[in-house]
Coordinates of C-alpha atoms and ligand atoms in Angstrom, one line a residue:
X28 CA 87.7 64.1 85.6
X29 CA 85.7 64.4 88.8
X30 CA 82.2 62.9 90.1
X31 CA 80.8 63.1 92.8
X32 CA 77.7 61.4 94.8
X33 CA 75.4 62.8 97.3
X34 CA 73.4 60.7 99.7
X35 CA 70.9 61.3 102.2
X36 CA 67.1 61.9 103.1
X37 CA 66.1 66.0 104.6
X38 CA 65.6 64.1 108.5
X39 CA 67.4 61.1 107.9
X40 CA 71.0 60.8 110.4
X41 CA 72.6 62.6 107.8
X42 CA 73.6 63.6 104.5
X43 CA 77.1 62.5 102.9
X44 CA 79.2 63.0 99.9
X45 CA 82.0 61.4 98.0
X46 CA 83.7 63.5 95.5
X47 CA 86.6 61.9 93.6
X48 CA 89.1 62.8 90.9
X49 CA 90.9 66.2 92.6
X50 CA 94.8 66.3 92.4
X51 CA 96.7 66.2 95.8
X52 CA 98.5 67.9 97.6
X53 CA 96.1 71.4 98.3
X54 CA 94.7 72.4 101.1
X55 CA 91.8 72.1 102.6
X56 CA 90.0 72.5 105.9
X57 CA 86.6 71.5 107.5
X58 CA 86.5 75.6 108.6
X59 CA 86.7 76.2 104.6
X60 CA 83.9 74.0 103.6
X61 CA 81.7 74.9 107.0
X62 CA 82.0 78.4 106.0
X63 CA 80.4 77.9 102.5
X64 CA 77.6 76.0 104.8
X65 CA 76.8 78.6 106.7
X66 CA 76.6 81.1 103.8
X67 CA 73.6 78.8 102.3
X68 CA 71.6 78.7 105.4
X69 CA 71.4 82.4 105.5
X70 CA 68.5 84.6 103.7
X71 CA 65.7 86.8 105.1
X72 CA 62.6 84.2 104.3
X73 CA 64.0 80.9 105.6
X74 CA 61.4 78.7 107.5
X75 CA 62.1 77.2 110.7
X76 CA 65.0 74.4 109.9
X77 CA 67.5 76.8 109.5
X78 CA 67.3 77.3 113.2
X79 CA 67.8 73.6 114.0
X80 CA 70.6 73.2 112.0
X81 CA 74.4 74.9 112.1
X82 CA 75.7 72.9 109.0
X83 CA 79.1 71.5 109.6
X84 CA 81.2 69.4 107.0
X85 CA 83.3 66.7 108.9
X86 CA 85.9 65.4 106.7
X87 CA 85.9 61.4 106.7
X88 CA 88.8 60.6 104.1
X89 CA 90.9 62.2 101.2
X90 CA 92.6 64.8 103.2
X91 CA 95.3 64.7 105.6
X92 CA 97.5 67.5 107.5
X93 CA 95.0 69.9 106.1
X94 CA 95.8 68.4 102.3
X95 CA 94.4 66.5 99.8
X96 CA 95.2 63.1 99.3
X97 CA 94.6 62.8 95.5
X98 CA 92.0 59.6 97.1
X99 CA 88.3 60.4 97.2
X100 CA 87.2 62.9 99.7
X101 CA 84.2 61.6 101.7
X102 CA 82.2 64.2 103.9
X103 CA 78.8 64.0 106.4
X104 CA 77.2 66.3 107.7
X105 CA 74.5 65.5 110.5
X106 CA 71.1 66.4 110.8
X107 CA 70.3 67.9 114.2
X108 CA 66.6 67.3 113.4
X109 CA 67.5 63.8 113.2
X110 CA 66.6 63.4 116.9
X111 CA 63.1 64.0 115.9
X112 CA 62.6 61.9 113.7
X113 CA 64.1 58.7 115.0
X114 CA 61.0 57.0 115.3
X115 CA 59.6 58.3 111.8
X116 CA 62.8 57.6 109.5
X117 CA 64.5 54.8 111.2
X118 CA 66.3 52.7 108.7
X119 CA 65.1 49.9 110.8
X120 CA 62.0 47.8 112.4
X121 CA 59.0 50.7 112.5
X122 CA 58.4 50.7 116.1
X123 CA 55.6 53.7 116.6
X124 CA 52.6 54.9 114.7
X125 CA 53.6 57.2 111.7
X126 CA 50.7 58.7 110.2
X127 CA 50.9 58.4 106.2
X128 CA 51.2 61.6 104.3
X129 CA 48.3 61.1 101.2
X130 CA 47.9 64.8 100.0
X131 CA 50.2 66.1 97.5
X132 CA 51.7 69.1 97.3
X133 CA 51.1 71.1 93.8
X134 CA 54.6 72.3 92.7
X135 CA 56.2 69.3 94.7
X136 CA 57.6 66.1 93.8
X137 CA 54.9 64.9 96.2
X138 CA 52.9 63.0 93.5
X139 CA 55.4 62.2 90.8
X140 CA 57.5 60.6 93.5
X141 CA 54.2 58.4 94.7
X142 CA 53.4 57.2 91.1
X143 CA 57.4 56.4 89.8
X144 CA 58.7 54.8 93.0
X145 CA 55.2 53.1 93.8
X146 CA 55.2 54.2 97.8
X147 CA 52.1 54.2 100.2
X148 CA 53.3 57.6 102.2
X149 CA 54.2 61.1 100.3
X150 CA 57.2 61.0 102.8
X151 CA 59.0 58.8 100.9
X152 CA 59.1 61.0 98.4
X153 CA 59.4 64.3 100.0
X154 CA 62.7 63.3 102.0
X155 CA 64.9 63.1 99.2
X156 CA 63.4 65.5 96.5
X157 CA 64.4 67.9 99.5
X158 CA 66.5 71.0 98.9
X159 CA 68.4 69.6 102.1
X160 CA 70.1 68.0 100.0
X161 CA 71.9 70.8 98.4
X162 CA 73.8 71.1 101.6
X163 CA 75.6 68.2 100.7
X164 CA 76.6 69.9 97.1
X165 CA 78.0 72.7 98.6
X166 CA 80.3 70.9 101.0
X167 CA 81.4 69.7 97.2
X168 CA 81.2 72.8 95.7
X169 CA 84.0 74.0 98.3
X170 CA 86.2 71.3 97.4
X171 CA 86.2 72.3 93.7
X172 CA 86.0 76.0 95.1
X173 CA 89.4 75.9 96.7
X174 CA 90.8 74.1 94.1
X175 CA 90.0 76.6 91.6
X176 CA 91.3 79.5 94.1
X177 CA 95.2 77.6 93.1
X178 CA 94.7 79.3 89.7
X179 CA 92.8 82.4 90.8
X180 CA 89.6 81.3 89.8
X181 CA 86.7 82.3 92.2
X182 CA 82.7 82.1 91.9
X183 CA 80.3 84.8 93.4
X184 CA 76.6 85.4 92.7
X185 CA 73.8 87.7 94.3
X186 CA 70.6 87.9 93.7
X187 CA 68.9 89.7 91.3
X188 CA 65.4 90.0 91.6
X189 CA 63.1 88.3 94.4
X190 CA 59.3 88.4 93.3
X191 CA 59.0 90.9 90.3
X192 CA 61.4 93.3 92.5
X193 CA 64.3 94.3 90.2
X194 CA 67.4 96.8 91.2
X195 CA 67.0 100.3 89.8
X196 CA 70.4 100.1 88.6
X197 CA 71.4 96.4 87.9
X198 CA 74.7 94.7 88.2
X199 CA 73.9 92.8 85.4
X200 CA 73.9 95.1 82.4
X201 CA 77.5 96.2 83.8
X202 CA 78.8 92.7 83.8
X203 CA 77.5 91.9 80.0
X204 CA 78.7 95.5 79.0
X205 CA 82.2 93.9 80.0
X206 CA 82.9 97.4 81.9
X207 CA 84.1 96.1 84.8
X208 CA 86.7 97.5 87.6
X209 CA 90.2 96.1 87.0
X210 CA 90.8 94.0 89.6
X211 CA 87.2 92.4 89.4
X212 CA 86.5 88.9 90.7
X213 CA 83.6 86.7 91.2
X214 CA 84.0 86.3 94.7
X215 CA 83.5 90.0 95.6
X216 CA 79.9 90.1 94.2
X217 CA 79.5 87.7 96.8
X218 CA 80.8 89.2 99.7
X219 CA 79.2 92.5 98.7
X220 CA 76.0 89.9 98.3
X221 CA 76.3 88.5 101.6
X222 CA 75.9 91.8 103.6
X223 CA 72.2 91.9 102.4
X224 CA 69.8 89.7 104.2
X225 CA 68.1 88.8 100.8
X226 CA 71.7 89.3 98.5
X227 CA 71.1 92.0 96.5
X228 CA 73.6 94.9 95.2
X229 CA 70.8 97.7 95.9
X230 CA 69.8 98.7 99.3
X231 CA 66.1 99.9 97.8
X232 CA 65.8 97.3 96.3
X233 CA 66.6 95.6 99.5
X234 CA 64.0 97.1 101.5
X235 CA 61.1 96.7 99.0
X236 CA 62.2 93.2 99.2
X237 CA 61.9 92.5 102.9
X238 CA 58.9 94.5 103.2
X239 CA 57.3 91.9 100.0
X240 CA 58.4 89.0 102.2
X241 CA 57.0 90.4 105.3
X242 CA 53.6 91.1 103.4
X243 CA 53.9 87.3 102.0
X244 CA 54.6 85.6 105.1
X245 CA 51.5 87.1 106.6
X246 CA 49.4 86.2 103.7
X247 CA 51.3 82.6 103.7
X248 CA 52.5 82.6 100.1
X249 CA 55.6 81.9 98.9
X250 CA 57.9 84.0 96.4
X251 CA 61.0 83.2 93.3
X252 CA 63.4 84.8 91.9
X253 CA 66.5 85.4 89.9
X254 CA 70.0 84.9 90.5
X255 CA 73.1 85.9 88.5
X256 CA 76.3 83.4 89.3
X257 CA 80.0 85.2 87.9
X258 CA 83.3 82.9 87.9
X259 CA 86.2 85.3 87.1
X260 CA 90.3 84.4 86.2
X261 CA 88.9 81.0 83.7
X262 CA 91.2 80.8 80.8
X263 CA 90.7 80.6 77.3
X264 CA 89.5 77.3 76.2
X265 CA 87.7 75.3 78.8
X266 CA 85.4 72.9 77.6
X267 CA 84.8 72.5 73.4
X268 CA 82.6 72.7 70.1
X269 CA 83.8 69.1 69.1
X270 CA 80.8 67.3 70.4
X271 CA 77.7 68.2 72.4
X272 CA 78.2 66.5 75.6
X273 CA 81.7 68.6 75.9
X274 CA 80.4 72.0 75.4
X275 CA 81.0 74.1 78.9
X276 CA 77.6 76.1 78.8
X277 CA 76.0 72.6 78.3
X278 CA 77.6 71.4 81.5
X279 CA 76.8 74.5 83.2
X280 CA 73.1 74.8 82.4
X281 CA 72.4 70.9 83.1
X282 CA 74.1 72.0 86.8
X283 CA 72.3 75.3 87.5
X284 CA 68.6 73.4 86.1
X285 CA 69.5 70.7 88.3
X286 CA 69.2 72.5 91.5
X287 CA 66.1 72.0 93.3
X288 CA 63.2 74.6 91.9
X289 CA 65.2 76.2 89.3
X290 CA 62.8 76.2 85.9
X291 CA 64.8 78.6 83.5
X292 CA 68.8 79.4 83.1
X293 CA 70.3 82.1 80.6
X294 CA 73.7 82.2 79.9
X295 CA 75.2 86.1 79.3
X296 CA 72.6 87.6 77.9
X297 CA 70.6 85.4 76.3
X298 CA 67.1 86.2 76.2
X299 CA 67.1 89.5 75.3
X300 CA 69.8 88.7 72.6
X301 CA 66.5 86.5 71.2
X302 CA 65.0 89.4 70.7
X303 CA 67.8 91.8 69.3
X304 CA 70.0 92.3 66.1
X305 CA 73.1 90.5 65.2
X306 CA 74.8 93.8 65.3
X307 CA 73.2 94.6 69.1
X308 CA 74.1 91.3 70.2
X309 CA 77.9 89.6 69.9
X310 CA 81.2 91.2 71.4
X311 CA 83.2 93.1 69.2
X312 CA 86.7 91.9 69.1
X313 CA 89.7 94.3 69.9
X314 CA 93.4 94.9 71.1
X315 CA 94.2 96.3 74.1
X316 CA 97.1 96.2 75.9
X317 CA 98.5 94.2 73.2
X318 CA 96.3 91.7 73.9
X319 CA 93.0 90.5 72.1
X320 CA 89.8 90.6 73.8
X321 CA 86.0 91.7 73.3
X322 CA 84.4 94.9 74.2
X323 CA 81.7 93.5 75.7
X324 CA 80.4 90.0 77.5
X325 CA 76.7 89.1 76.4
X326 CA 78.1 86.0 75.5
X327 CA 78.7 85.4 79.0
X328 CA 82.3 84.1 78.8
X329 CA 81.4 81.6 76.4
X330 CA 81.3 81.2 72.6
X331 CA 81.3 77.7 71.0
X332 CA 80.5 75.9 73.6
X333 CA 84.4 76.9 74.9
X334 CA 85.5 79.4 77.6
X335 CA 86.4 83.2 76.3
X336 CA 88.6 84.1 78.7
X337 CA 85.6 87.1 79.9
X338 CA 84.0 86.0 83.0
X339 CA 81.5 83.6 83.2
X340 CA 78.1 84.9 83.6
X341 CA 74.7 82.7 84.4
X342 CA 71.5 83.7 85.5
X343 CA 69.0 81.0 87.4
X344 CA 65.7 81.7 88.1
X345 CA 63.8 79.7 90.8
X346 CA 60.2 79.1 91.6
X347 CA 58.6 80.2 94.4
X348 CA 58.8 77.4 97.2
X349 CA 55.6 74.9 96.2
X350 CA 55.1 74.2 100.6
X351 CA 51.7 77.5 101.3
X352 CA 50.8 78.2 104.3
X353 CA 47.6 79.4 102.5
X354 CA 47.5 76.1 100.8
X355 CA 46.0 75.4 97.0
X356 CA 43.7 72.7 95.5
X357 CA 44.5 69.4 95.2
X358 CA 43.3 65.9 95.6
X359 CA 43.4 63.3 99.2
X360 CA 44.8 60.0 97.2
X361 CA 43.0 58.1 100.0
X362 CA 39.3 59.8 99.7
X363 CA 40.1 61.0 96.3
X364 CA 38.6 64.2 96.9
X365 CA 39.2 67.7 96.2
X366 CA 41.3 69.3 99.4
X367 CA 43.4 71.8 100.2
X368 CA 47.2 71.2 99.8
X369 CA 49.0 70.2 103.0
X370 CA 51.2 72.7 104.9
X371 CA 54.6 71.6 105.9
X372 CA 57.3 73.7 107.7
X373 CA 59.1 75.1 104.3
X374 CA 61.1 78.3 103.5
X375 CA 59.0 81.3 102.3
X376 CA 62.0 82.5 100.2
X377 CA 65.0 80.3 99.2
X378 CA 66.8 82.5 96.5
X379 CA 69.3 83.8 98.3
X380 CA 70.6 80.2 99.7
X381 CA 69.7 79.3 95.7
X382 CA 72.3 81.6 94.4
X383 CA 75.2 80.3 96.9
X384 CA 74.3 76.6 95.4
X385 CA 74.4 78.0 92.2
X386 CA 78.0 78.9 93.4
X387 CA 78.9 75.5 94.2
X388 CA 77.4 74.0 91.4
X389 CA 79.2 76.4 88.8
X390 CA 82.3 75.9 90.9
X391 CA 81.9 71.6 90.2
X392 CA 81.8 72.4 86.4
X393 CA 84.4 74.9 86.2
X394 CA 86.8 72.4 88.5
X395 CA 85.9 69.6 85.7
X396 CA 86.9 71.4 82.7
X397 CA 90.2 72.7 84.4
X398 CA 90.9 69.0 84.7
X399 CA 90.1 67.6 81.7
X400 CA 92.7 70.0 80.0
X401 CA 95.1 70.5 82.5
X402 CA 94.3 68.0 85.1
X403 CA 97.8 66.3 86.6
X404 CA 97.6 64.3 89.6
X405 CA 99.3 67.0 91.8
X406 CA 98.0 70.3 92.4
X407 CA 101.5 71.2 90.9
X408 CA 102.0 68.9 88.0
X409 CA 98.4 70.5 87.2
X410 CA 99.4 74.0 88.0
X411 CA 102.5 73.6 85.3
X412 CA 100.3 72.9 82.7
X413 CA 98.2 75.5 83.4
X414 CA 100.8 78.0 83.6
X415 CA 103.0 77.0 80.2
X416 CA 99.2 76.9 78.4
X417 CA 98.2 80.3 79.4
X418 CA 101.7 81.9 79.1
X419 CA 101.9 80.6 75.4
X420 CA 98.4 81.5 74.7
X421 CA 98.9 85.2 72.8
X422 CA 102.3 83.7 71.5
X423 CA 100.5 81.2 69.4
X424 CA 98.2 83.4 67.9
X425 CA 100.5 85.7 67.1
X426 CA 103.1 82.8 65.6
X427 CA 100.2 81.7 63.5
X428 CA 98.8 84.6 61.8
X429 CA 100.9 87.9 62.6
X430 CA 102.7 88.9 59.6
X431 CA 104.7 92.1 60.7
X432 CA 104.8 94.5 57.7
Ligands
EPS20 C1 66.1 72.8 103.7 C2 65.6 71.9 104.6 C3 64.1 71.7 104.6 C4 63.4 72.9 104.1 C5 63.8 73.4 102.8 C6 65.3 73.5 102.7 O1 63.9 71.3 105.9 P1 62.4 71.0 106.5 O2 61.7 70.2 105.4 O3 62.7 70.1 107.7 O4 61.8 72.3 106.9 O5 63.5 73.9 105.0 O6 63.4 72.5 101.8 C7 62.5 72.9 100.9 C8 62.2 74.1 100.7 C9 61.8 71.8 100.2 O7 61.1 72.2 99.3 O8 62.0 70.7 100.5 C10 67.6 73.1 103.6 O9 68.4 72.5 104.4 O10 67.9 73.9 102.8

């Protein structure tokens, strides 16, 4: 079973993780995690941070000769803004004038924060509610990334819609229709996905995007969207229908709704199965190659609560970022008068980094469930039970029910 921590404030020294329960014995590299770093700072739409920051995983413990220790894996990664805010987030005696933050942001944990942790200064709660901290889940999300690559699992997303832009033609509908190319995986959504500033499938689309962001930026709104995250290679039977709490889409949508501005998640196809028939909505079952399978995937890889076998399909949608530049109403908690929100260096457009934490955070789940039913303490012992589960898999069907006239 694996946990893992986070700590950190958005311009504190730094942010740091401790993730704990992975098998020894695989390998894995600060380049490995820094790369899955870079690929969430990216995105046409980011505000100014991204400049200040190249995010870089060191490793502190858990690993060594490039491979894991079975121990907990402690990670930091430094703010470079830190610099500038000695004075204004020291841990220690407050040496300068900070002026107090007392207008809350609409859309922001800026008020919420203020009332449940009783603070004087919004920026106590504005450094931890964040999405800064998502950097720090990532450098996770590689860990249980790479550990899932030992059994050919891998996780890709791309973005789906950014503002009420949709693709003509969208990825989606082929994934649920289950017609997929043989040789499919997760991971090449996302390196198609990455070659787009904005990390869509559709170059239109694309275009219509950037020029929507452009027009934003200038108006200084902000804008959503919609992301689709895809895990390909998961066997039959992660997670289960035995009890609520061990059910693999209700880990997965608790993970994806826990990322920072994400209000709605849909597994396969959800939604619009709400609002079709029976008949138009589950996966026929069928034999093909000798093996059983379904002809389609609206259930998105997972049917009581327990792993298919299909890929895994979830679809996020995000906010827009609650920081305008063309502010909205609310009230100064020291005047207690109406005012115009406060403006804060913020992103425009986070979807696209959204999608790749979506990545990480669908990677952490997976990782779990692989180790609660075939977790050893070695990447090998784990890897044998893997392989003598999914090899007698078709077997034990067949055993139980075939009856050969
Ligand atoms: C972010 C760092 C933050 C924001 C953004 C994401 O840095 P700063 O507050 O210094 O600009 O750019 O955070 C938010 C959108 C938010 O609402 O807090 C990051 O590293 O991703």
């Amino acid at each position: 079973m694996i946990r893992f921590l986070t700590a950190g404030e958005s311009h504190g020294k730094a942010l740091s993780v401790i993730i704990e329960g992975f098998p020894s014995n695989f390998v894995l590299t600060e380049d490995y995690i820094n790369e899955q770093l870079r690929r969430r700072q990216l995105g046409y739409g980011r505000g100014g941070r991204m400049k200040i920051e190249t995010d870089t995983a060191e490793i502190l413990s858990g690993v060594r000769f490039k491979k894991t220790l079975g121990t907990p894996i402690a990670l930091k990664i430094t703010n470079n803004d830190w610099v500038n805010w000695t004075g204004k987030m020291t841990p220690g005696k407050k040496t300068t004038d900070v002026e107090k933050i007392t207008v809350p942001r609409p859309g922001h944990a800026d008020l919420v924060g203020v009332s449940k942790y009783n603070f004087n200064d919004i920026r106590n709660s504005i450094e931890r509610s964040s999405a800064r901290e998502t950097a720090a889940r990532v450098a996770a999300g590689s860990v249980a990334r790479r550990f899932l690559e030992e059994f050919g699992i891998t996780v890709g997303s791309f973005v789906e819609s950014i503002g009420s832009i949709y693709p003509g033609n969208n990825f989606l509908t082929k994934l649920l229709s289950n017609k997929l190319p043989k040789n499919f995986t997760g991971w090449q959504l996302s390196v198609k996905a990455d070659k787009s500033p904005v990390r869509v499938l559709d170059k239109k689309q694309e275009a219509q995007i950037i020029d929507l962001i452009k027009e934003i930026k200038k108006k200084g709104d902000t804008l959503g969207g919609t992301f689709v995250t895809v895990a390909t290679g998961i066997p039959v039977g992660l997670g289960s229908f035995v009890h609520y709490d061990r059910r693999l889409d209700t880990d997965i949508a608790s993970a994806i709704m826990s990322i920072n501005a994400v209000k709605g998640v849909e597994i396969g196809s959800g939604f619009t199965s709400a609002a079709s028939f029976g008949s138009e909505s589950h996966d026929e079952i069928v034999i093909r190659n000798d093996k059983i399978t379904r002809k389609s995937n609206r259930a998105g890889g997972i049917e009581g609560g327990i792993s298919t076998g299909l890929p895994v399909i979830v679809r996020g949608a995000m906010k827009p970022i609650a920081t305008l530049m063309s502010p909205i109403e609310t009230v100064d908690l020291a005047t207690r008068k109406k005012v115009m929100a406060r403006r804060e260096r913020s992103d425009f457009v986070a979807v696209p980094a959204c999608a790749v934490i979506a990545e990480s955070m669908l990677a952490l789940v997976l990782a779990k469930h692989m180790l609660i039913k075939f977790g050893g303490d070695s990447i090998e012992e784990t890897k044998d039970n893997f392989k003598m589960y999914v090899r007698k898999l078709d077997k034990r069907i067949k055993k139980n029910f075939y009856k050969r006239k």
